[in-house]
Amino acid sequence: MNFVPKTEIESRINKFQRQMKKSEMDGALLVLNADVFYFTGTVQNSVLWVPSEGEPVFMVRRSVERGRRESPLAHIVPIKSPRDVPEVLSRFGYTQSGRIGLELDVLPVNTFFFYQKLFPDTKFVDVTPMVKDIRAIKSAYEIEYLREACRTVDNAFREIPMLLHEGMTELELASQFEAVLRRNGHHGYNVMRAFNQGPSIGVTCAGESGGTPSYMDGPLGGPGPTPAFPHGAGWRTIKRNEPIIIDYACTVNGYTVDQTRVFCIGELPDYMVKAFEDAVLIQEEILKLIKPGTPCEEPYLLALELAEKMGYKDSFMGRPGDQVRFIGHGVGLELDENPVFAKGIKTPIMPGMTFALEPKFVFAEGAVGTENTFLMTENGPERLTITPEVITYLK
Amino acid sequence: MNFVPKTEIESRINKFQRQMKKSEMDGALLVLNADVFYFTGTVQNSVLWVPSEGEPVFMVRRSVERGRRESPLAHIVPIKSPRDVPEVLSRFGYTQSGRIGLELDVLPVNTFFFYQKLFPDTKFVDVTPMVKDIRAIKSAYEIEYLREACRTVDNAFREIPMLLHEGMTELELASQFEAVLRRNGHHGYNVMRAFNQGPSIGVTCAGESGGTPSYMDGPLGGPGPTPAFPHGAGWRTIKRNEPIIIDYACTVNGYTVDQTRVFCIGELPDYMVKAFEDAVLIQEEILKLIKPGTPCEEPYLLALELAEKMGYKDSFMGRPGDQVRFIGHGVGLELDENPVFAKGIKTPIMPGMTFALEPKFVFAEGAVGTENTFLMTENGPERLTITPEVITYLK
């Protein structure tokens, strides 16, 4: 087990405290697993108090023993229920009036009502935008784990030629591919912050399955095994001469990277080969465009313009009526982090940000395209994913 | 793809409407995937309006095409954003004042604020307890899918003697076991409604791994591959003469069942063999006790009493300090449905309810116990899981 070092946790807490002071907040109560892990180094059934000044207090319901083993925080306090939170904070000398942050984008309404009763003199504000901005800039420590996840996902993609054969179902291929990821430490799913969207397992789709839309906010849908789980691999049999698109995020040591590659048994129609090459070309144009400071919407606007010029108006990022309006998304402890490359988002891309770019074309007969994970450095984007960017043909 | 029949959806909507009328509600706006699937037969990025009287309106952002193909509802209306909901409801002649239900146990605070602005004259109430009670009573159609999930999970458990060998890691065994589930249509994870708890993948733990506590609200924890995903299988190597406990839920066609079995390469210490037999004995005593009308807390109180008499005070349902206080939970579209068998819950167990019973003993050296999924019938509990209830020994 790799525990998050104390210096790493301290630096994250310091950044958060500086931002809270700037916003005249007194502190934040965090509960979401991803945020709690970021600031404590562990995931427990717990409430984390981070004051704008002073030591954090990590209140753990279950498991205290494990929380103490994994987190370098100084104050790890057992609680029986979140009802105990005000008493614990008083004990540590923290006042409970003032402006306190909660994760209002994910916190359920009933839990919010509960905290309102528990802290009658507190003004609660949404702390998520602040936490997301801090988390968007990765440390050297985090980038190493993202690189490790890229090696893990590469390892699994390299197995596909050995696993793939004509006549197997998408689910058979997916199950074996996922098993390679999983035995190398993949969590089994990828966390999404957006309500009702995640978690994401990944897409293994052949032929027109790749053109099946879904509720998920991405260019690829997929039939899934049932209307109750309508995404990714389904029961369709893999045939010759059709695109098999594999779009998988992989989470190792908490960190998620995202990658897409196309495979084919036999040959692809010329227009699909061309579309794949055009998707790679769009990616390369985006990489030339972006540098520290580029507004987040620019890569999307450029991609859209290029795609339309190339004649892909009706297949760019989805089927007509189901096209998504972004070209990339941040990755880290969640699959849907900042930055988001979509129209109207003018915040700058900054060094330390890690993101996936995924230009894709979706035809009724199947989907092709690419996806890689990048790090923005002072000198421009660096590609983290390492799998060769080609269509892999099998005989 | 198996689509939910129109009669099934109509009967669910009718039950819901009757309950809403009794509670003087004007309708409900549902958004959670599990609830939307239950009342529409499909999962889309959508908002479902169910009035207490009249036809439901299913407002779909993405994918309309797919929603129309999969759902038998009459009114499936495209929307660009949830902002369009009031306009659509007006068009169908529904008033927007009065008492309207929302899923307040899962709806994020920011989304709630959004709906409050959108419906300034509405009093929102929590509709989740009502929806959970309706969903807890399964139809014959649903029970068939639960039986199918039991066959799928049995199939995977029967493969374990072929997959398991000394020296492999827990993750290697888990990955191969999960692959068997997945190629047979398992979704890849099991949905949990409780905030921050799910989804659940399952537990494959050997020796003292089985005694490692976690944040998850169950008797078994497990180290997981990393503190960022601290549950279930980890990097530990499987050895001879120790318990290997496999606790997996499996979701097929939307329906989840839960099962636990113990395996061993070699022999187990006598006290563990005895504890396994005692866990089965506790299960059998519970099955003799419960019938339609039995209060939900009784199976837990009986199990606790028996376990303490048998001398398992410190190992029953977890390690000291991390013991959970229930003996079973409802299963269906979610892994944590009603009924919950825990102290203080006095609602009656009713025919049509499906639930898992999981008496387990957790020692520092490993965990043993059992888990099966049952249906309450008019004549008492019927066991749905079909895997032989024995410790499987390998040479």
PDB file of N, CA, C and O in Angstrom, chain A residues 1 31 33 45 62-63 66 104-105 107-110 126 175 178 182 184 187 189 196 213-216 218 222-224 228-230 235 254 322, chain B residues 1 31 33 45 62-63 66 104-105 107-110 126 178-179 182 184 187 189 196 213-216 218 222-224 228-230 254 322:
ATOM      1  N   MET A   1       0.843  -1.206   0.000  1.00  0.00           N
ATOM      2  CA  MET A   1       0.000   0.000   0.000  1.00  0.00           C
ATOM      3  C   MET A   1       0.877   1.255   0.000  1.00  0.00           C
ATOM      4  O   MET A   1       1.819   1.365   0.792  1.00  0.00           O
ATOM      5  N   VAL A  31     -17.091  15.773   2.901  1.00  0.00           N
ATOM      6  CA  VAL A  31     -17.530  14.389   3.116  1.00  0.00           C
ATOM      7  C   VAL A  31     -17.323  13.478   1.903  1.00  0.00           C
ATOM      8  O   VAL A  31     -17.232  12.261   2.056  1.00  0.00           O
ATOM      9  N   ASN A  33     -15.934  11.107  -0.787  1.00  0.00           N
ATOM     10  CA  ASN A  33     -14.736  10.248  -0.740  1.00  0.00           C
ATOM     11  C   ASN A  33     -13.540  10.852  -1.476  1.00  0.00           C
ATOM     12  O   ASN A  33     -12.432  10.874  -0.944  1.00  0.00           O
ATOM     13  N   ASN A  45     -15.609   6.384   6.447  1.00  0.00           N
ATOM     14  CA  ASN A  45     -16.926   6.962   6.715  1.00  0.00           C
ATOM     15  C   ASN A  45     -16.678   8.064   7.737  1.00  0.00           C
ATOM     16  O   ASN A  45     -16.455   7.795   8.921  1.00  0.00           O
ATOM     17  N   ARG A  62     -15.976   5.221  10.816  1.00  0.00           N
ATOM     18  CA  ARG A  62     -15.594   3.849  10.471  1.00  0.00           C
ATOM     19  C   ARG A  62     -14.705   3.881   9.245  1.00  0.00           C
ATOM     20  O   ARG A  62     -15.125   4.485   8.262  1.00  0.00           O
ATOM     21  N   SER A  63     -13.485   3.380   9.336  1.00  0.00           N
ATOM     22  CA  SER A  63     -12.844   2.728  10.458  1.00  0.00           C
ATOM     23  C   SER A  63     -11.766   3.660  11.016  1.00  0.00           C
ATOM     24  O   SER A  63     -10.892   4.105  10.268  1.00  0.00           O
ATOM     25  N   ARG A  66      -8.237   2.152  10.760  1.00  0.00           N
ATOM     26  CA  ARG A  66      -7.657   2.234   9.418  1.00  0.00           C
ATOM     27  C   ARG A  66      -7.327   3.676   9.036  1.00  0.00           C
ATOM     28  O   ARG A  66      -6.309   3.951   8.407  1.00  0.00           O
ATOM     29  N   LEU A 104     -21.742  21.366  -2.164  1.00  0.00           N
ATOM     30  CA  LEU A 104     -23.169  21.455  -2.502  1.00  0.00           C
ATOM     31  C   LEU A 104     -23.520  20.836  -3.854  1.00  0.00           C
ATOM     32  O   LEU A 104     -24.697  20.665  -4.160  1.00  0.00           O
ATOM     33  N   ASP A 105     -22.521  20.512  -4.670  1.00  0.00           N
ATOM     34  CA  ASP A 105     -22.826  19.865  -5.958  1.00  0.00           C
ATOM     35  C   ASP A 105     -23.107  18.377  -5.804  1.00  0.00           C
ATOM     36  O   ASP A 105     -23.651  17.759  -6.718  1.00  0.00           O
ATOM     37  N   LEU A 107     -23.620  16.911  -2.216  1.00  0.00           N
ATOM     38  CA  LEU A 107     -24.254  16.624  -0.926  1.00  0.00           C
ATOM     39  C   LEU A 107     -25.760  16.453  -1.107  1.00  0.00           C
ATOM     40  O   LEU A 107     -26.430  17.313  -1.681  1.00  0.00           O
ATOM     41  N   PRO A 108     -26.333  15.337  -0.624  1.00  0.00           N
ATOM     42  CA  PRO A 108     -27.791  15.161  -0.756  1.00  0.00           C
ATOM     43  C   PRO A 108     -28.559  16.182   0.096  1.00  0.00           C
ATOM     44  O   PRO A 108     -28.089  16.598   1.157  1.00  0.00           O
ATOM     45  N   VAL A 109     -29.724  16.549  -0.397  1.00  0.00           N
ATOM     46  CA  VAL A 109     -30.556  17.562   0.261  1.00  0.00           C
ATOM     47  C   VAL A 109     -30.809  17.211   1.723  1.00  0.00           C
ATOM     48  O   VAL A 109     -30.654  18.065   2.611  1.00  0.00           O
ATOM     49  N   ASN A 110     -31.185  15.971   2.013  1.00  0.00           N
ATOM     50  CA  ASN A 110     -31.495  15.597   3.406  1.00  0.00           C
ATOM     51  C   ASN A 110     -30.278  15.768   4.317  1.00  0.00           C
ATOM     52  O   ASN A 110     -30.426  16.165   5.472  1.00  0.00           O
ATOM     53  N   ASP A 126     -21.062  26.979  -1.150  1.00  0.00           N
ATOM     54  CA  ASP A 126     -20.583  25.861  -1.978  1.00  0.00           C
ATOM     55  C   ASP A 126     -19.061  25.928  -2.111  1.00  0.00           C
ATOM     56  O   ASP A 126     -18.523  26.857  -2.715  1.00  0.00           O
ATOM     57  N   SER A 175     -14.879  -8.272 -20.731  1.00  0.00           N
ATOM     58  CA  SER A 175     -14.602  -8.950 -19.455  1.00  0.00           C
ATOM     59  C   SER A 175     -13.126  -9.327 -19.353  1.00  0.00           C
ATOM     60  O   SER A 175     -12.522  -9.213 -18.289  1.00  0.00           O
ATOM     61  N   GLU A 178     -11.019  -6.014 -19.083  1.00  0.00           N
ATOM     62  CA  GLU A 178     -11.174  -5.453 -17.731  1.00  0.00           C
ATOM     63  C   GLU A 178     -10.402  -6.281 -16.700  1.00  0.00           C
ATOM     64  O   GLU A 178      -9.864  -5.733 -15.734  1.00  0.00           O
ATOM     65  N   ARG A 182      -7.792  -4.996 -13.983  1.00  0.00           N
ATOM     66  CA  ARG A 182      -8.116  -5.216 -12.575  1.00  0.00           C
ATOM     67  C   ARG A 182      -6.991  -5.945 -11.845  1.00  0.00           C
ATOM     68  O   ARG A 182      -6.661  -5.585 -10.714  1.00  0.00           O
ATOM     69  N   ASN A 184      -4.026  -5.717 -12.317  1.00  0.00           N
ATOM     70  CA  ASN A 184      -2.935  -4.767 -12.128  1.00  0.00           C
ATOM     71  C   ASN A 184      -3.310  -3.598 -11.217  1.00  0.00           C
ATOM     72  O   ASN A 184      -2.619  -2.585 -11.186  1.00  0.00           O
ATOM     73  N   HIS A 187      -9.334  -0.099 -10.013  1.00  0.00           N
ATOM     74  CA  HIS A 187     -10.378  -0.197  -8.994  1.00  0.00           C
ATOM     75  C   HIS A 187     -11.581  -1.007  -9.469  1.00  0.00           C
ATOM     76  O   HIS A 187     -12.368  -1.466  -8.645  1.00  0.00           O
ATOM     77  N   TYR A 189     -13.870   0.379 -11.504  1.00  0.00           N
ATOM     78  CA  TYR A 189     -14.704   1.414 -12.126  1.00  0.00           C
ATOM     79  C   TYR A 189     -13.993   2.752 -11.954  1.00  0.00           C
ATOM     80  O   TYR A 189     -13.014   2.845 -11.206  1.00  0.00           O
ATOM     81  N   ASN A 196     -25.611  10.997 -11.075  1.00  0.00           N
ATOM     82  CA  ASN A 196     -26.324  10.085 -11.983  1.00  0.00           C
ATOM     83  C   ASN A 196     -25.518   9.684 -13.211  1.00  0.00           C
ATOM     84  O   ASN A 196     -26.028   8.984 -14.069  1.00  0.00           O
ATOM     85  N   PRO A 213     -26.474   5.563 -29.018  1.00  0.00           N
ATOM     86  CA  PRO A 213     -26.346   6.644 -28.036  1.00  0.00           C
ATOM     87  C   PRO A 213     -26.713   6.178 -26.629  1.00  0.00           C
ATOM     88  O   PRO A 213     -27.361   5.138 -26.462  1.00  0.00           O
ATOM     89  N   SER A 214     -26.293   6.941 -25.626  1.00  0.00           N
ATOM     90  CA  SER A 214     -26.677   6.621 -24.248  1.00  0.00           C
ATOM     91  C   SER A 214     -26.785   7.892 -23.430  1.00  0.00           C
ATOM     92  O   SER A 214     -26.487   8.976 -23.910  1.00  0.00           O
ATOM     93  N   TYR A 215     -27.209   7.713 -22.181  1.00  0.00           N
ATOM     94  CA  TYR A 215     -27.372   8.846 -21.264  1.00  0.00           C
ATOM     95  C   TYR A 215     -26.036   9.440 -20.854  1.00  0.00           C
ATOM     96  O   TYR A 215     -25.996  10.552 -20.327  1.00  0.00           O
ATOM     97  N   MET A 216     -24.944   8.711 -21.041  1.00  0.00           N
ATOM     98  CA  MET A 216     -23.653   9.163 -20.527  1.00  0.00           C
ATOM     99  C   MET A 216     -23.151  10.340 -21.349  1.00  0.00           C
ATOM    100  O   MET A 216     -23.256  10.359 -22.567  1.00  0.00           O
ATOM    101  N   GLY A 218     -20.773  11.559 -23.053  1.00  0.00           N
ATOM    102  CA  GLY A 218     -19.569  11.328 -23.834  1.00  0.00           C
ATOM    103  C   GLY A 218     -19.958  11.048 -25.267  1.00  0.00           C
ATOM    104  O   GLY A 218     -21.129  10.786 -25.558  1.00  0.00           O
ATOM    105  N   GLY A 222     -23.097   3.074 -26.572  1.00  0.00           N
ATOM    106  CA  GLY A 222     -22.995   1.619 -26.529  1.00  0.00           C
ATOM    107  C   GLY A 222     -24.262   1.056 -25.935  1.00  0.00           C
ATOM    108  O   GLY A 222     -24.892   1.693 -25.093  1.00  0.00           O
ATOM    109  N   PRO A 223     -24.660  -0.150 -26.361  1.00  0.00           N
ATOM    110  CA  PRO A 223     -25.936  -0.697 -25.917  1.00  0.00           C
ATOM    111  C   PRO A 223     -25.920  -1.122 -24.455  1.00  0.00           C
ATOM    112  O   PRO A 223     -26.952  -1.051 -23.783  1.00  0.00           O
ATOM    113  N   GLY A 224     -24.759  -1.549 -23.933  1.00  0.00           N
ATOM    114  CA  GLY A 224     -24.740  -2.163 -22.607  1.00  0.00           C
ATOM    115  C   GLY A 224     -25.459  -3.493 -22.650  1.00  0.00           C
ATOM    116  O   GLY A 224     -26.075  -3.841 -23.658  1.00  0.00           O
ATOM    117  N   ALA A 228     -31.265  -1.413 -18.282  1.00  0.00           N
ATOM    118  CA  ALA A 228     -30.971  -0.950 -16.920  1.00  0.00           C
ATOM    119  C   ALA A 228     -29.516  -0.515 -16.779  1.00  0.00           C
ATOM    120  O   ALA A 228     -29.163   0.172 -15.824  1.00  0.00           O
ATOM    121  N   PHE A 229     -28.675  -0.919 -17.712  1.00  0.00           N
ATOM    122  CA  PHE A 229     -27.254  -0.522 -17.698  1.00  0.00           C
ATOM    123  C   PHE A 229     -26.859  -0.267 -19.146  1.00  0.00           C
ATOM    124  O   PHE A 229     -26.153  -1.062 -19.773  1.00  0.00           O
ATOM    125  N   PRO A 230     -27.342   0.844 -19.692  1.00  0.00           N
ATOM    126  CA  PRO A 230     -27.304   1.055 -21.138  1.00  0.00           C
ATOM    127  C   PRO A 230     -26.047   1.771 -21.600  1.00  0.00           C
ATOM    128  O   PRO A 230     -26.117   2.845 -22.173  1.00  0.00           O
ATOM    129  N   TRP A 235     -24.322  -7.523 -26.021  1.00  0.00           N
ATOM    130  CA  TRP A 235     -24.335  -8.929 -26.440  1.00  0.00           C
ATOM    131  C   TRP A 235     -23.966  -9.114 -27.904  1.00  0.00           C
ATOM    132  O   TRP A 235     -23.948 -10.235 -28.407  1.00  0.00           O
ATOM    133  N   GLY A 254      -5.888   5.503  -7.121  1.00  0.00           N
ATOM    134  CA  GLY A 254      -6.792   6.643  -7.024  1.00  0.00           C
ATOM    135  C   GLY A 254      -6.830   7.501  -8.275  1.00  0.00           C
ATOM    136  O   GLY A 254      -7.765   8.269  -8.473  1.00  0.00           O
ATOM    137  N   ASP A 322     -27.556  13.551 -30.700  1.00  0.00           N
ATOM    138  CA  ASP A 322     -26.905  13.107 -29.462  1.00  0.00           C
ATOM    139  C   ASP A 322     -25.436  13.519 -29.396  1.00  0.00           C
ATOM    140  O   ASP A 322     -24.641  12.903 -28.687  1.00  0.00           O
TER     141      ASP A 322
ATOM    142  N   MET B   1     -31.893  -7.562 -26.045  1.00  0.00           N
ATOM    143  CA  MET B   1     -32.322  -6.640 -24.981  1.00  0.00           C
ATOM    144  C   MET B   1     -33.751  -6.973 -24.529  1.00  0.00           C
ATOM    145  O   MET B   1     -34.645  -7.132 -25.347  1.00  0.00           O
ATOM    146  N   VAL B  31     -35.468  11.726 -10.806  1.00  0.00           N
ATOM    147  CA  VAL B  31     -34.272  11.831 -11.655  1.00  0.00           C
ATOM    148  C   VAL B  31     -33.274  10.698 -11.464  1.00  0.00           C
ATOM    149  O   VAL B  31     -32.482  10.414 -12.361  1.00  0.00           O
ATOM    150  N   ASN B  33     -31.296   7.396 -11.608  1.00  0.00           N
ATOM    151  CA  ASN B  33     -31.353   6.333 -12.622  1.00  0.00           C
ATOM    152  C   ASN B  33     -32.199   5.131 -12.170  1.00  0.00           C
ATOM    153  O   ASN B  33     -33.030   4.635 -12.937  1.00  0.00           O
ATOM    154  N   ASN B  45     -30.652  10.496 -19.657  1.00  0.00           N
ATOM    155  CA  ASN B  45     -30.430  11.779 -18.989  1.00  0.00           C
ATOM    156  C   ASN B  45     -31.767  12.507 -19.077  1.00  0.00           C
ATOM    157  O   ASN B  45     -32.138  13.021 -20.140  1.00  0.00           O
ATOM    158  N   ARG B  62     -31.176  13.182 -23.244  1.00  0.00           N
ATOM    159  CA  ARG B  62     -30.269  12.351 -24.017  1.00  0.00           C
ATOM    160  C   ARG B  62     -30.344  10.939 -23.489  1.00  0.00           C
ATOM    161  O   ARG B  62     -30.154  10.748 -22.288  1.00  0.00           O
ATOM    162  N   SER B  63     -30.679   9.997 -24.312  1.00  0.00           N
ATOM    163  CA  SER B  63     -30.976  10.039 -25.711  1.00  0.00           C
ATOM    164  C   SER B  63     -32.481   9.826 -25.917  1.00  0.00           C
ATOM    165  O   SER B  63     -33.024   8.815 -25.461  1.00  0.00           O
ATOM    166  N   ARG B  66     -33.247   6.677 -27.983  1.00  0.00           N
ATOM    167  CA  ARG B  66     -33.131   5.434 -27.224  1.00  0.00           C
ATOM    168  C   ARG B  66     -34.241   5.309 -26.183  1.00  0.00           C
ATOM    169  O   ARG B  66     -34.784   4.220 -25.947  1.00  0.00           O
ATOM    170  N   LEU B 104     -35.139  13.411  -2.118  1.00  0.00           N
ATOM    171  CA  LEU B 104     -34.278  14.277  -1.302  1.00  0.00           C
ATOM    172  C   LEU B 104     -33.120  13.540  -0.623  1.00  0.00           C
ATOM    173  O   LEU B 104     -32.211  14.174  -0.098  1.00  0.00           O
ATOM    174  N   ASP B 105     -33.145  12.208  -0.637  1.00  0.00           N
ATOM    175  CA  ASP B 105     -32.015  11.471  -0.042  1.00  0.00           C
ATOM    176  C   ASP B 105     -30.806  11.407  -0.967  1.00  0.00           C
ATOM    177  O   ASP B 105     -29.706  11.088  -0.523  1.00  0.00           O
ATOM    178  N   LEU B 107     -30.749  13.656  -4.165  1.00  0.00           N
ATOM    179  CA  LEU B 107     -30.655  14.859  -4.995  1.00  0.00           C
ATOM    180  C   LEU B 107     -29.614  15.820  -4.419  1.00  0.00           C
ATOM    181  O   LEU B 107     -29.676  16.169  -3.242  1.00  0.00           O
ATOM    182  N   PRO B 108     -28.637  16.267  -5.243  1.00  0.00           N
ATOM    183  CA  PRO B 108     -27.649  17.220  -4.718  1.00  0.00           C
ATOM    184  C   PRO B 108     -28.291  18.573  -4.382  1.00  0.00           C
ATOM    185  O   PRO B 108     -29.261  18.987  -5.014  1.00  0.00           O
ATOM    186  N   VAL B 109     -27.722  19.225  -3.384  1.00  0.00           N
ATOM    187  CA  VAL B 109     -28.259  20.502  -2.895  1.00  0.00           C
ATOM    188  C   VAL B 109     -28.403  21.512  -4.036  1.00  0.00           C
ATOM    189  O   VAL B 109     -29.454  22.166  -4.169  1.00  0.00           O
ATOM    190  N   ASN B 110     -27.363  21.653  -4.865  1.00  0.00           N
ATOM    191  CA  ASN B 110     -27.434  22.654  -5.945  1.00  0.00           C
ATOM    192  C   ASN B 110     -28.586  22.365  -6.907  1.00  0.00           C
ATOM    193  O   ASN B 110     -29.216  23.295  -7.415  1.00  0.00           O
ATOM    194  N   ASP B 126     -40.037  14.936   0.430  1.00  0.00           N
ATOM    195  CA  ASP B 126     -39.181  13.786   0.128  1.00  0.00           C
ATOM    196  C   ASP B 126     -40.046  12.596  -0.295  1.00  0.00           C
ATOM    197  O   ASP B 126     -40.815  12.066   0.498  1.00  0.00           O
ATOM    198  N   GLU B 178     -14.621 -11.918 -11.516  1.00  0.00           N
ATOM    199  CA  GLU B 178     -15.441 -10.818 -12.048  1.00  0.00           C
ATOM    200  C   GLU B 178     -15.635 -10.960 -13.558  1.00  0.00           C
ATOM    201  O   GLU B 178     -16.695 -10.607 -14.092  1.00  0.00           O
ATOM    202  N   ALA B 179     -14.615 -11.466 -14.247  1.00  0.00           N
ATOM    203  CA  ALA B 179     -14.729 -11.635 -15.706  1.00  0.00           C
ATOM    204  C   ALA B 179     -15.815 -12.648 -16.055  1.00  0.00           C
ATOM    205  O   ALA B 179     -16.541 -12.482 -17.045  1.00  0.00           O
ATOM    206  N   ARG B 182     -19.069 -10.856 -15.598  1.00  0.00           N
ATOM    207  CA  ARG B 182     -19.238  -9.784 -16.576  1.00  0.00           C
ATOM    208  C   ARG B 182     -19.595 -10.335 -17.957  1.00  0.00           C
ATOM    209  O   ARG B 182     -20.472  -9.788 -18.625  1.00  0.00           O
ATOM    210  N   ASN B 184     -21.259 -12.773 -18.563  1.00  0.00           N
ATOM    211  CA  ASN B 184     -22.645 -13.231 -18.509  1.00  0.00           C
ATOM    212  C   ASN B 184     -23.635 -12.099 -18.264  1.00  0.00           C
ATOM    213  O   ASN B 184     -24.788 -12.343 -17.921  1.00  0.00           O
ATOM    214  N   HIS B 187     -23.286  -6.027 -14.681  1.00  0.00           N
ATOM    215  CA  HIS B 187     -23.010  -4.642 -15.069  1.00  0.00           C
ATOM    216  C   HIS B 187     -21.557  -4.245 -14.800  1.00  0.00           C
ATOM    217  O   HIS B 187     -21.087  -3.259 -15.362  1.00  0.00           O
ATOM    218  N   TYR B 189     -20.557  -3.473 -11.697  1.00  0.00           N
ATOM    219  CA  TYR B 189     -20.619  -2.993 -10.305  1.00  0.00           C
ATOM    220  C   TYR B 189     -22.075  -3.079  -9.867  1.00  0.00           C
ATOM    221  O   TYR B 189     -22.965  -3.312 -10.694  1.00  0.00           O
ATOM    222  N   ASN B 196     -21.991   8.126  -1.004  1.00  0.00           N
ATOM    223  CA  ASN B 196     -20.577   7.861  -0.696  1.00  0.00           C
ATOM    224  C   ASN B 196     -20.279   6.395  -0.405  1.00  0.00           C
ATOM    225  O   ASN B 196     -19.141   6.073  -0.089  1.00  0.00           O
ATOM    226  N   PRO B 213     -10.813  -3.790   8.283  1.00  0.00           N
ATOM    227  CA  PRO B 213     -12.056  -3.004   8.226  1.00  0.00           C
ATOM    228  C   PRO B 213     -12.024  -1.973   7.101  1.00  0.00           C
ATOM    229  O   PRO B 213     -10.966  -1.643   6.574  1.00  0.00           O
ATOM    230  N   SER B 214     -13.199  -1.472   6.706  1.00  0.00           N
ATOM    231  CA  SER B 214     -13.257  -0.405   5.701  1.00  0.00           C
ATOM    232  C   SER B 214     -14.435   0.501   5.987  1.00  0.00           C
ATOM    233  O   SER B 214     -15.231   0.260   6.892  1.00  0.00           O
ATOM    234  N   TYR B 215     -14.542   1.550   5.183  1.00  0.00           N
ATOM    235  CA  TYR B 215     -15.625   2.527   5.320  1.00  0.00           C
ATOM    236  C   TYR B 215     -16.974   1.947   4.911  1.00  0.00           C
ATOM    237  O   TYR B 215     -18.012   2.507   5.232  1.00  0.00           O
ATOM    238  N   MET B 216     -16.972   0.837   4.156  1.00  0.00           N
ATOM    239  CA  MET B 216     -18.230   0.320   3.617  1.00  0.00           C
ATOM    240  C   MET B 216     -19.072  -0.278   4.736  1.00  0.00           C
ATOM    241  O   MET B 216     -18.566  -0.947   5.625  1.00  0.00           O
ATOM    242  N   GLY B 218     -20.673  -2.797   5.795  1.00  0.00           N
ATOM    243  CA  GLY B 218     -20.896  -4.235   5.744  1.00  0.00           C
ATOM    244  C   GLY B 218     -19.937  -4.919   6.699  1.00  0.00           C
ATOM    245  O   GLY B 218     -18.982  -4.302   7.171  1.00  0.00           O
ATOM    246  N   GLY B 222     -11.807  -5.391   3.758  1.00  0.00           N
ATOM    247  CA  GLY B 222     -10.798  -5.815   2.792  1.00  0.00           C
ATOM    248  C   GLY B 222      -9.895  -4.641   2.505  1.00  0.00           C
ATOM    249  O   GLY B 222     -10.328  -3.486   2.554  1.00  0.00           O
ATOM    250  N   PRO B 223      -8.621  -4.917   2.209  1.00  0.00           N
ATOM    251  CA  PRO B 223      -7.659  -3.827   2.036  1.00  0.00           C
ATOM    252  C   PRO B 223      -7.899  -3.022   0.757  1.00  0.00           C
ATOM    253  O   PRO B 223      -7.622  -1.830   0.727  1.00  0.00           O
ATOM    254  N   GLY B 224      -8.408  -3.675  -0.309  1.00  0.00           N
ATOM    255  CA  GLY B 224      -8.455  -3.004  -1.602  1.00  0.00           C
ATOM    256  C   GLY B 224      -7.049  -2.823  -2.135  1.00  0.00           C
ATOM    257  O   GLY B 224      -6.064  -3.083  -1.428  1.00  0.00           O
ATOM    258  N   ALA B 228      -6.971   4.714  -1.703  1.00  0.00           N
ATOM    259  CA  ALA B 228      -7.976   5.457  -2.469  1.00  0.00           C
ATOM    260  C   ALA B 228      -9.167   4.572  -2.832  1.00  0.00           C
ATOM    261  O   ALA B 228     -10.226   5.070  -3.210  1.00  0.00           O
ATOM    262  N   PHE B 229      -8.988   3.266  -2.743  1.00  0.00           N
ATOM    263  CA  PHE B 229     -10.082   2.326  -3.036  1.00  0.00           C
ATOM    264  C   PHE B 229      -9.957   1.184  -2.039  1.00  0.00           C
ATOM    265  O   PHE B 229      -9.535   0.085  -2.348  1.00  0.00           O
ATOM    266  N   PRO B 230     -10.307   1.489  -0.779  1.00  0.00           N
ATOM    267  CA  PRO B 230      -9.936   0.618   0.330  1.00  0.00           C
ATOM    268  C   PRO B 230     -11.002  -0.417   0.630  1.00  0.00           C
ATOM    269  O   PRO B 230     -11.565  -0.458   1.717  1.00  0.00           O
ATOM    270  N   GLY B 254     -30.449  -5.379 -14.463  1.00  0.00           N
ATOM    271  CA  GLY B 254     -30.832  -4.376 -13.483  1.00  0.00           C
ATOM    272  C   GLY B 254     -30.964  -4.904 -12.073  1.00  0.00           C
ATOM    273  O   GLY B 254     -30.921  -4.137 -11.120  1.00  0.00           O
ATOM    274  N   ASP B 322     -15.520  -2.072  14.821  1.00  0.00           N
ATOM    275  CA  ASP B 322     -16.009  -1.887  13.453  1.00  0.00           C
ATOM    276  C   ASP B 322     -17.174  -2.832  13.120  1.00  0.00           C
ATOM    277  O   ASP B 322     -17.443  -3.104  11.953  1.00  0.00           O
TER     278      ASP B 322
END
